């Protein structure tokens, strides 16, 4: 039996990469009827003769959107215009990464479309997120981004039209991935990338993924608090969620900083979203 990693899934055909070879495999009867379906990023045991996948090896983590497993780093592709910047979406994606034990890397795109005033505003956000300890790049910082690849499995995520495939094309001239202008009417992308595909690049693997126009969060309230840096503090009452509790330290700190307030609003909105 050989070990490999699934790099692409097309209906019931699984592309498995093993050393430097690539195999087109199908599921064996043994796993076909199991609840857990193989995803891109899964390490599998397969038979080179029969081209059957016999076993999915234990996962480090598994995301639903994008559907991918064993991710070390999530490149959060954050467009500042077309589609417009949304700190709510960014905060949501940070939570998805952190709660799945994935290192988030924020990459801003389309800063060239901003006027001076907007540039100053985005700069403040970048500074703030850096102050929280996150890595923040622009999609023009190719050298720095390349350094993130070594020995890592990376997934791109972000809205449709945010510039995920374009970034990969910038990083490697050979990929030539399809990209598309965003729809002027809807102000967002056209769902150009349809499949999750892992590419071998700079000593790591990176997945281009389909963008989304809306995204559900499936983590619990305690974890939202745990992974929201400024709000992961204890208050007067043990387990205070900082929503409307009397004497809450967090609520008392509001209005001191615009982005802090905005992150707080996002936090409350996310808690309410999972309460539904
Ligand atoms: N001005 C500008 N345009 C960009 C930038 N990055 C990407 N674009 C454009 O944005 C549009 C959408 O880019 P894509 O790379 O197709 O976006 P995507 O995130 O892969 O979208 P989906 O595959 O639908 O999820 C294309 O017209 C790109 O040329 C950027 O930094 N500046
Ligand atoms: Mg794309
Ligand atoms: Zn509180």
mmCIF file of C-alpha atoms and ligand atoms in Angstrom:
data_model
loop_
_atom_site.group_PDB
_atom_site.id
_atom_site.type_symbol
_atom_site.label_atom_id
_atom_site.label_comp_id
_atom_site.label_asym_id
_atom_site.label_seq_id
_atom_site.Cartn_x
_atom_site.Cartn_y
_atom_site.Cartn_z
ATOM 1 C CA UNK A 1 0.000 0.000 0.000
ATOM 2 C CA UNK A 2 1.285 3.480 -0.834
ATOM 3 C CA UNK A 3 0.742 6.749 0.961
ATOM 4 C CA UNK A 4 -0.323 9.881 -0.886
ATOM 5 C CA UNK A 5 -2.250 13.124 -0.570
ATOM 6 C CA UNK A 6 -5.453 13.987 -2.428
ATOM 7 C CA UNK A 7 -4.888 17.117 -4.507
ATOM 8 C CA UNK A 8 -8.141 17.281 -6.466
ATOM 9 C CA UNK A 9 -11.543 15.601 -6.581
ATOM 10 C CA UNK A 10 -13.640 15.443 -9.712
ATOM 11 C CA UNK A 11 -16.883 13.555 -9.050
ATOM 12 C CA UNK A 12 -15.707 10.059 -8.024
ATOM 13 C CA UNK A 13 -12.180 10.494 -9.335
ATOM 14 C CA UNK A 14 -9.480 11.369 -6.797
ATOM 15 C CA UNK A 15 -6.120 12.735 -7.889
ATOM 16 C CA UNK A 16 -3.551 11.365 -5.456
ATOM 17 C CA UNK A 17 -0.016 12.711 -5.373
ATOM 18 C CA UNK A 18 2.659 10.367 -4.046
ATOM 19 C CA UNK A 19 6.326 11.390 -4.114
ATOM 20 C CA UNK A 20 6.627 12.873 -7.573
ATOM 21 C CA UNK A 21 3.944 10.727 -9.220
ATOM 22 C CA UNK A 22 0.246 11.385 -9.656
ATOM 23 C CA UNK A 23 -2.477 8.719 -9.697
ATOM 24 C CA UNK A 24 -6.163 8.861 -10.603
ATOM 25 C CA UNK A 25 -7.882 6.746 -7.974
ATOM 26 C CA UNK A 26 -11.358 5.737 -6.870
ATOM 27 C CA UNK A 27 -12.658 4.780 -3.436
ATOM 28 C CA UNK A 28 -12.482 1.132 -2.445
ATOM 29 C CA UNK A 29 -15.652 -0.619 -1.290
ATOM 30 C CA UNK A 30 -14.193 -0.480 2.209
ATOM 31 C CA UNK A 31 -14.511 3.307 2.534
ATOM 32 C CA UNK A 32 -17.222 3.977 -0.046
ATOM 33 C CA UNK A 33 -20.019 3.447 2.458
ATOM 34 C CA UNK A 34 -18.356 5.108 5.443
ATOM 35 C CA UNK A 35 -19.693 8.429 6.712
ATOM 36 C CA UNK A 36 -16.385 10.245 6.305
ATOM 37 C CA UNK A 37 -15.728 11.133 2.673
ATOM 38 C CA UNK A 38 -12.211 11.834 1.457
ATOM 39 C CA UNK A 39 -11.469 15.524 0.894
ATOM 40 C CA UNK A 40 -8.626 17.375 -0.763
ATOM 41 C CA UNK A 41 -5.702 17.464 1.686
ATOM 42 C CA UNK A 42 -6.427 13.998 3.045
ATOM 43 C CA UNK A 43 -3.493 11.655 3.419
ATOM 44 C CA UNK A 44 -4.606 8.267 2.132
ATOM 45 C CA UNK A 45 -3.362 4.742 1.724
ATOM 46 C CA UNK A 46 -3.938 3.504 -1.806
ATOM 47 C CA UNK A 47 -3.044 0.608 -4.071
ATOM 48 C CA UNK A 48 -0.950 1.566 -7.109
ATOM 49 C CA UNK A 49 -2.137 -1.539 -9.011
ATOM 50 C CA UNK A 50 -5.886 -1.327 -8.527
ATOM 51 C CA UNK A 51 -5.885 2.489 -8.065
ATOM 52 C CA UNK A 52 -8.223 2.169 -5.081
ATOM 53 C CA UNK A 53 -8.099 4.334 -1.958
ATOM 54 C CA UNK A 54 -8.342 2.007 1.020
ATOM 55 C CA UNK A 55 -7.934 4.264 4.010
ATOM 56 C CA UNK A 56 -8.104 7.917 5.025
ATOM 57 C CA UNK A 57 -5.400 8.647 7.601
ATOM 58 C CA UNK A 58 -6.316 10.659 10.728
ATOM 59 C CA UNK A 59 -6.806 14.364 10.090
ATOM 60 C CA UNK A 60 -5.190 17.319 11.832
ATOM 61 C CA UNK A 61 -8.301 19.374 11.026
ATOM 62 C CA UNK A 62 -11.017 19.631 8.434
ATOM 63 C CA UNK A 63 -12.834 22.669 7.054
ATOM 64 C CA UNK A 64 -16.242 22.616 5.412
ATOM 65 C CA UNK A 65 -15.881 25.788 3.385
ATOM 66 C CA UNK A 66 -13.527 25.373 1.641
ATOM 67 C CA UNK A 67 -13.864 21.586 1.902
ATOM 68 C CA UNK A 68 -10.293 20.618 2.741
ATOM 69 C CA UNK A 69 -8.314 18.817 5.460
ATOM 70 C CA UNK A 70 -4.930 18.997 7.163
ATOM 71 C CA UNK A 71 -4.379 22.714 6.699
ATOM 72 C CA UNK A 72 -1.470 24.483 8.433
ATOM 73 C CA UNK A 73 -2.137 28.027 7.229
ATOM 74 C CA UNK A 74 -5.179 29.854 5.942
ATOM 75 C CA UNK A 75 -4.533 32.767 3.595
ATOM 76 C CA UNK A 76 -7.496 35.052 4.288
ATOM 77 C CA UNK A 77 -7.820 37.002 1.052
ATOM 78 C CA UNK A 78 -9.338 40.315 2.039
ATOM 79 C CA UNK A 79 -10.436 42.612 -0.746
ATOM 80 C CA UNK A 80 -10.681 46.317 0.163
ATOM 81 C CA UNK A 81 -12.808 47.277 -2.860
ATOM 82 C CA UNK A 82 -14.869 45.284 -5.363
ATOM 83 C CA UNK A 83 -15.894 43.565 -3.090
ATOM 84 C CA UNK A 84 -15.625 46.172 -0.309
ATOM 85 C CA UNK A 85 -13.679 45.562 2.891
ATOM 86 C CA UNK A 86 -15.670 43.826 5.621
ATOM 87 C CA UNK A 87 -14.127 43.533 9.079
ATOM 88 C CA UNK A 88 -17.051 41.266 9.984
ATOM 89 C CA UNK A 89 -16.065 38.733 7.341
ATOM 90 C CA UNK A 90 -12.407 39.015 8.326
ATOM 91 C CA UNK A 91 -13.225 38.404 11.999
ATOM 92 C CA UNK A 92 -15.364 35.416 11.052
ATOM 93 C CA UNK A 93 -12.612 33.865 8.943
ATOM 94 C CA UNK A 94 -10.077 34.459 11.733
ATOM 95 C CA UNK A 95 -12.340 32.526 14.099
ATOM 96 C CA UNK A 96 -12.680 29.665 11.615
ATOM 97 C CA UNK A 97 -8.890 29.412 11.318
ATOM 98 C CA UNK A 98 -8.101 29.738 15.016
ATOM 99 C CA UNK A 99 -10.785 27.307 16.212
ATOM 100 C CA UNK A 100 -9.437 24.693 13.779
ATOM 101 C CA UNK A 101 -5.830 25.072 14.890
ATOM 102 C CA UNK A 102 -4.834 26.785 11.634
ATOM 103 C CA UNK A 103 -2.485 29.778 11.463
ATOM 104 C CA UNK A 104 -4.312 32.686 9.812
ATOM 105 C CA UNK A 105 -2.467 34.968 7.424
ATOM 106 C CA UNK A 106 -4.357 38.056 6.327
ATOM 107 C CA UNK A 107 -3.636 39.211 2.774
ATOM 108 C CA UNK A 108 -5.194 42.465 1.566
ATOM 109 C CA UNK A 109 -5.973 42.848 -2.144
ATOM 110 C CA UNK A 110 -7.002 45.644 -4.497
ATOM 111 C CA UNK A 111 -5.463 48.441 -2.415
ATOM 112 C CA UNK A 112 -4.565 50.040 -5.765
ATOM 113 C CA UNK A 113 -8.283 50.853 -6.201
ATOM 114 C CA UNK A 114 -8.434 53.056 -3.083
ATOM 115 C CA UNK A 115 -8.259 56.844 -2.941
ATOM 116 C CA UNK A 116 -5.962 58.498 -0.411
ATOM 117 C CA UNK A 117 -8.578 58.799 2.326
ATOM 118 C CA UNK A 118 -9.571 55.144 1.973
ATOM 119 C CA UNK A 119 -5.903 54.109 1.984
ATOM 120 C CA UNK A 120 -5.392 55.830 5.340
ATOM 121 C CA UNK A 121 -8.444 54.047 6.722
ATOM 122 C CA UNK A 122 -7.260 50.583 5.568
ATOM 123 C CA UNK A 123 -3.806 51.310 6.973
ATOM 124 C CA UNK A 124 -5.391 51.757 10.411
ATOM 125 C CA UNK A 125 -7.087 48.379 10.161
ATOM 126 C CA UNK A 126 -3.842 46.719 9.122
ATOM 127 C CA UNK A 127 -2.032 48.279 12.059
ATOM 128 C CA UNK A 128 -4.759 47.181 14.445
ATOM 129 C CA UNK A 129 -4.802 43.559 13.275
ATOM 130 C CA UNK A 130 -0.995 43.469 13.448
ATOM 131 C CA UNK A 131 -1.197 44.767 17.005
ATOM 132 C CA UNK A 132 -3.352 41.744 17.839
ATOM 133 C CA UNK A 133 -0.446 39.559 16.708
ATOM 134 C CA UNK A 134 -1.706 38.532 13.287
ATOM 135 C CA UNK A 135 0.432 38.425 10.172
ATOM 136 C CA UNK A 136 -0.843 40.984 7.658
ATOM 137 C CA UNK A 137 0.409 41.333 4.083
ATOM 138 C CA UNK A 138 -0.610 43.067 0.866
ATOM 139 C CA UNK A 139 -0.924 40.913 -2.236
ATOM 140 C CA UNK A 140 1.970 42.919 -3.669
ATOM 141 C CA UNK A 141 4.391 41.588 -1.005
ATOM 142 C CA UNK A 142 5.220 38.524 -3.075
ATOM 143 C CA UNK A 143 8.609 37.836 -1.452
ATOM 144 C CA UNK A 144 7.162 37.736 2.051
ATOM 145 C CA UNK A 145 4.204 35.608 0.952
ATOM 146 C CA UNK A 146 6.520 33.109 -0.761
ATOM 147 C CA UNK A 147 8.361 32.585 2.521
ATOM 148 C CA UNK A 148 5.161 31.240 4.113
ATOM 149 C CA UNK A 149 5.091 28.186 1.842
ATOM 150 C CA UNK A 150 7.909 25.992 3.101
ATOM 151 C CA UNK A 151 6.661 22.646 4.456
ATOM 152 C CA UNK A 152 3.124 24.021 4.799
ATOM 153 C CA UNK A 153 -0.269 23.080 3.475
ATOM 154 C CA UNK A 154 -2.084 26.320 2.766
ATOM 155 C CA UNK A 155 -5.657 27.045 1.748
ATOM 156 C CA UNK A 156 -6.866 30.278 0.223
ATOM 157 C CA UNK A 157 -10.177 31.593 1.408
ATOM 158 C CA UNK A 158 -12.236 34.719 0.802
ATOM 159 C CA UNK A 159 -15.190 36.111 -1.063
ATOM 160 C CA UNK A 160 -15.741 35.372 -4.707
ATOM 161 C CA UNK A 161 -13.842 37.997 -6.677
ATOM 162 C CA UNK A 162 -11.472 38.842 -3.802
ATOM 163 C CA UNK A 163 -8.454 37.856 -5.899
ATOM 164 C CA UNK A 164 -7.464 34.361 -4.710
ATOM 165 C CA UNK A 165 -6.653 32.879 -8.114
ATOM 166 C CA UNK A 166 -5.048 36.165 -9.203
ATOM 167 C CA UNK A 167 -2.673 35.962 -6.244
ATOM 168 C CA UNK A 168 -1.640 32.437 -7.246
ATOM 169 C CA UNK A 169 -1.056 33.618 -10.799
ATOM 170 C CA UNK A 170 1.141 36.421 -9.441
ATOM 171 C CA UNK A 171 3.104 33.931 -7.338
ATOM 172 C CA UNK A 172 3.703 31.476 -10.159
ATOM 173 C CA UNK A 173 3.714 32.279 -13.857
ATOM 174 C CA UNK A 174 3.102 28.613 -14.730
ATOM 175 C CA UNK A 175 -0.304 28.156 -13.101
ATOM 176 C CA UNK A 176 -2.378 30.359 -15.440
ATOM 177 C CA UNK A 177 -5.563 29.951 -13.411
ATOM 178 C CA UNK A 178 -8.837 31.346 -14.686
ATOM 179 C CA UNK A 179 -9.872 34.692 -13.183
ATOM 180 C CA UNK A 180 -12.825 36.950 -13.929
ATOM 181 C CA UNK A 181 -13.882 40.559 -13.578
ATOM 182 C CA UNK A 182 -16.410 41.010 -10.797
ATOM 183 C CA UNK A 183 -20.062 41.685 -11.654
ATOM 184 C CA UNK A 184 -20.598 45.464 -11.612
ATOM 185 C CA UNK A 185 -24.280 44.947 -10.801
ATOM 186 C CA UNK A 186 -23.765 42.702 -7.764
ATOM 187 C CA UNK A 187 -20.410 44.177 -6.703
ATOM 188 C CA UNK A 188 -18.955 40.712 -6.223
ATOM 189 C CA UNK A 189 -17.279 37.926 -8.150
ATOM 190 C CA UNK A 190 -18.742 35.355 -10.487
ATOM 191 C CA UNK A 191 -17.683 32.148 -8.712
ATOM 192 C CA UNK A 192 -14.948 31.553 -11.255
ATOM 193 C CA UNK A 193 -13.039 28.845 -9.349
ATOM 194 C CA UNK A 194 -15.284 25.789 -9.020
ATOM 195 C CA UNK A 195 -13.007 23.193 -7.446
ATOM 196 C CA UNK A 196 -10.573 22.886 -4.558
ATOM 197 C CA UNK A 197 -7.166 22.063 -6.043
ATOM 198 C CA UNK A 198 -3.809 21.721 -4.305
ATOM 199 C CA UNK A 199 -0.749 22.985 -6.174
ATOM 200 C CA UNK A 200 2.889 22.286 -5.380
ATOM 201 C CA UNK A 201 4.620 25.627 -4.876
ATOM 202 C CA UNK A 202 7.818 26.837 -3.175
ATOM 203 C CA UNK A 203 8.240 23.691 -1.068
ATOM 204 C CA UNK A 204 4.643 23.586 0.116
ATOM 205 C CA UNK A 205 1.136 22.907 -1.108
ATOM 206 C CA UNK A 206 -1.474 25.600 -1.685
ATOM 207 C CA UNK A 207 -5.150 25.161 -2.479
ATOM 208 C CA UNK A 208 -7.065 27.486 -4.729
ATOM 209 C CA UNK A 209 -10.684 27.287 -3.619
ATOM 210 C CA UNK A 210 -14.100 28.514 -4.746
ATOM 211 C CA UNK A 211 -14.986 31.851 -3.126
ATOM 212 C CA UNK A 212 -18.253 32.394 -1.332
ATOM 213 C CA UNK A 213 -20.853 35.136 -1.138
ATOM 214 C CA UNK A 214 -22.081 34.144 2.338
ATOM 215 C CA UNK A 215 -20.543 31.967 5.011
ATOM 216 C CA UNK A 216 -21.963 30.185 8.045
ATOM 217 C CA UNK A 217 -20.064 29.947 11.290
ATOM 218 C CA UNK A 218 -20.308 26.627 13.102
ATOM 219 C CA UNK A 219 -18.448 27.164 16.361
ATOM 220 C CA UNK A 220 -19.860 27.596 19.853
ATOM 221 C CA UNK A 221 -20.126 30.769 21.937
ATOM 222 C CA UNK A 222 -17.330 29.804 24.315
ATOM 223 C CA UNK A 223 -14.935 29.368 21.413
ATOM 224 C CA UNK A 224 -15.990 32.675 19.845
ATOM 225 C CA UNK A 225 -14.950 34.338 23.102
ATOM 226 C CA UNK A 226 -11.809 32.210 23.455
ATOM 227 C CA UNK A 227 -10.525 33.150 19.996
ATOM 228 C CA UNK A 228 -11.564 36.826 19.971
ATOM 229 C CA UNK A 229 -8.376 38.338 21.354
ATOM 230 C CA UNK A 230 -9.602 41.523 23.059
ATOM 231 C CA UNK A 231 -12.703 39.858 24.463
ATOM 232 C CA UNK A 232 -11.096 36.730 25.873
ATOM 233 C CA UNK A 233 -10.890 38.233 29.350
ATOM 234 C CA UNK A 234 -12.667 37.498 32.577
ATOM 235 C CA UNK A 235 -15.016 40.126 33.993
ATOM 236 C CA UNK A 236 -16.861 40.694 37.226
ATOM 237 C CA UNK A 237 -18.830 37.492 36.632
ATOM 238 C CA UNK A 238 -17.173 34.239 35.654
ATOM 239 C CA UNK A 239 -17.968 33.400 32.040
ATOM 240 C CA UNK A 240 -19.191 36.925 31.205
ATOM 241 C CA UNK A 241 -19.861 37.035 27.474
ATOM 242 C CA UNK A 242 -19.768 40.869 27.474
ATOM 243 C CA UNK A 243 -23.177 41.216 25.859
ATOM 244 C CA UNK A 244 -25.262 43.150 28.413
ATOM 245 C CA UNK A 245 -23.845 42.099 31.794
ATOM 246 C CA UNK A 246 -23.734 44.744 34.537
ATOM 247 C CA UNK A 247 -20.247 46.068 35.340
ATOM 248 C CA UNK A 248 -18.686 44.349 32.289
ATOM 249 C CA UNK A 249 -15.122 45.575 31.731
ATOM 250 C CA UNK A 250 -15.361 45.175 27.968
ATOM 251 C CA UNK A 251 -18.586 47.158 27.589
ATOM 252 C CA UNK A 252 -17.074 49.902 29.771
ATOM 253 C CA UNK A 253 -14.077 50.147 27.450
ATOM 254 C CA UNK A 254 -16.210 50.841 24.357
ATOM 255 C CA UNK A 255 -15.852 54.119 22.405
ATOM 256 C CA UNK A 256 -12.134 54.341 23.130
ATOM 257 C CA UNK A 257 -11.116 53.074 19.699
ATOM 258 C CA UNK A 258 -13.215 52.873 16.512
ATOM 259 C CA UNK A 259 -11.834 49.535 15.324
ATOM 260 C CA UNK A 260 -12.092 48.024 18.806
ATOM 261 C CA UNK A 261 -15.768 49.056 18.856
ATOM 262 C CA UNK A 262 -16.282 47.586 15.418
ATOM 263 C CA UNK A 263 -14.624 44.309 16.420
ATOM 264 C CA UNK A 264 -16.894 44.269 19.473
ATOM 265 C CA UNK A 265 -19.970 44.729 17.258
ATOM 266 C CA UNK A 266 -18.759 41.871 15.046
ATOM 267 C CA UNK A 267 -18.201 39.724 18.136
ATOM 268 C CA UNK A 268 -21.741 40.317 19.422
ATOM 269 C CA UNK A 269 -23.174 39.694 15.943
ATOM 270 C CA UNK A 270 -21.282 36.399 15.692
ATOM 271 C CA UNK A 271 -22.471 35.266 19.135
ATOM 272 C CA UNK A 272 -26.067 36.114 18.111
ATOM 273 C CA UNK A 273 -25.588 34.319 14.797
ATOM 274 C CA UNK A 274 -24.664 31.018 16.449
ATOM 275 C CA UNK A 275 -27.399 31.408 19.094
ATOM 276 C CA UNK A 276 -30.135 31.219 16.449
HETATM 277 N N1 LIG B 1 -7.192 46.233 -9.253
HETATM 278 C C1 LIG B 1 -6.968 45.004 -8.786
HETATM 279 N N2 LIG B 1 -7.674 43.982 -9.275
HETATM 280 C C2 LIG B 1 -7.425 42.739 -8.779
HETATM 281 C C3 LIG B 1 -6.461 42.499 -7.771
HETATM 282 N N3 LIG B 1 -6.458 41.185 -7.478
HETATM 283 C C4 LIG B 1 -7.397 40.628 -8.287
HETATM 284 N N4 LIG B 1 -7.981 41.555 -9.069
HETATM 285 C C5 LIG B 1 -9.059 41.368 -10.061
HETATM 286 O O1 LIG B 1 -10.226 40.906 -9.384
HETATM 287 C C6 LIG B 1 -10.995 40.067 -10.217
HETATM 288 C C7 LIG B 1 -11.342 38.762 -9.480
HETATM 289 O O2 LIG B 1 -10.150 38.050 -9.238
HETATM 290 P P1 LIG B 1 -10.094 36.439 -9.088
HETATM 291 O O3 LIG B 1 -8.663 36.091 -8.846
HETATM 292 O O4 LIG B 1 -10.806 35.781 -10.204
HETATM 293 O O5 LIG B 1 -10.940 36.251 -7.738
HETATM 294 P P2 LIG B 1 -11.186 34.894 -6.908
HETATM 295 O O6 LIG B 1 -11.057 35.258 -5.471
HETATM 296 O O7 LIG B 1 -10.321 33.810 -7.409
HETATM 297 O O8 LIG B 1 -12.730 34.611 -7.233
HETATM 298 P P3 LIG B 1 -13.527 33.185 -7.241
HETATM 299 O O9 LIG B 1 -12.722 32.204 -8.026
HETATM 300 O O10 LIG B 1 -14.840 33.507 -7.871
HETATM 301 O O11 LIG B 1 -13.683 32.806 -5.805
HETATM 302 C C8 LIG B 1 -10.157 39.852 -11.486
HETATM 303 O O12 LIG B 1 -10.657 40.718 -12.498
HETATM 304 C C9 LIG B 1 -8.767 40.275 -11.071
HETATM 305 O O13 LIG B 1 -7.998 40.782 -12.151
HETATM 306 C C10 LIG B 1 -5.714 43.624 -7.260
HETATM 307 O O14 LIG B 1 -4.856 43.539 -6.380
HETATM 308 N N5 LIG B 1 -6.023 44.851 -7.813
HETATM 309 MG MG1 LIG B 2 -10.733 31.966 -8.198
HETATM 310 ZN ZN1 LIG B 3 -17.791 41.154 30.404
#
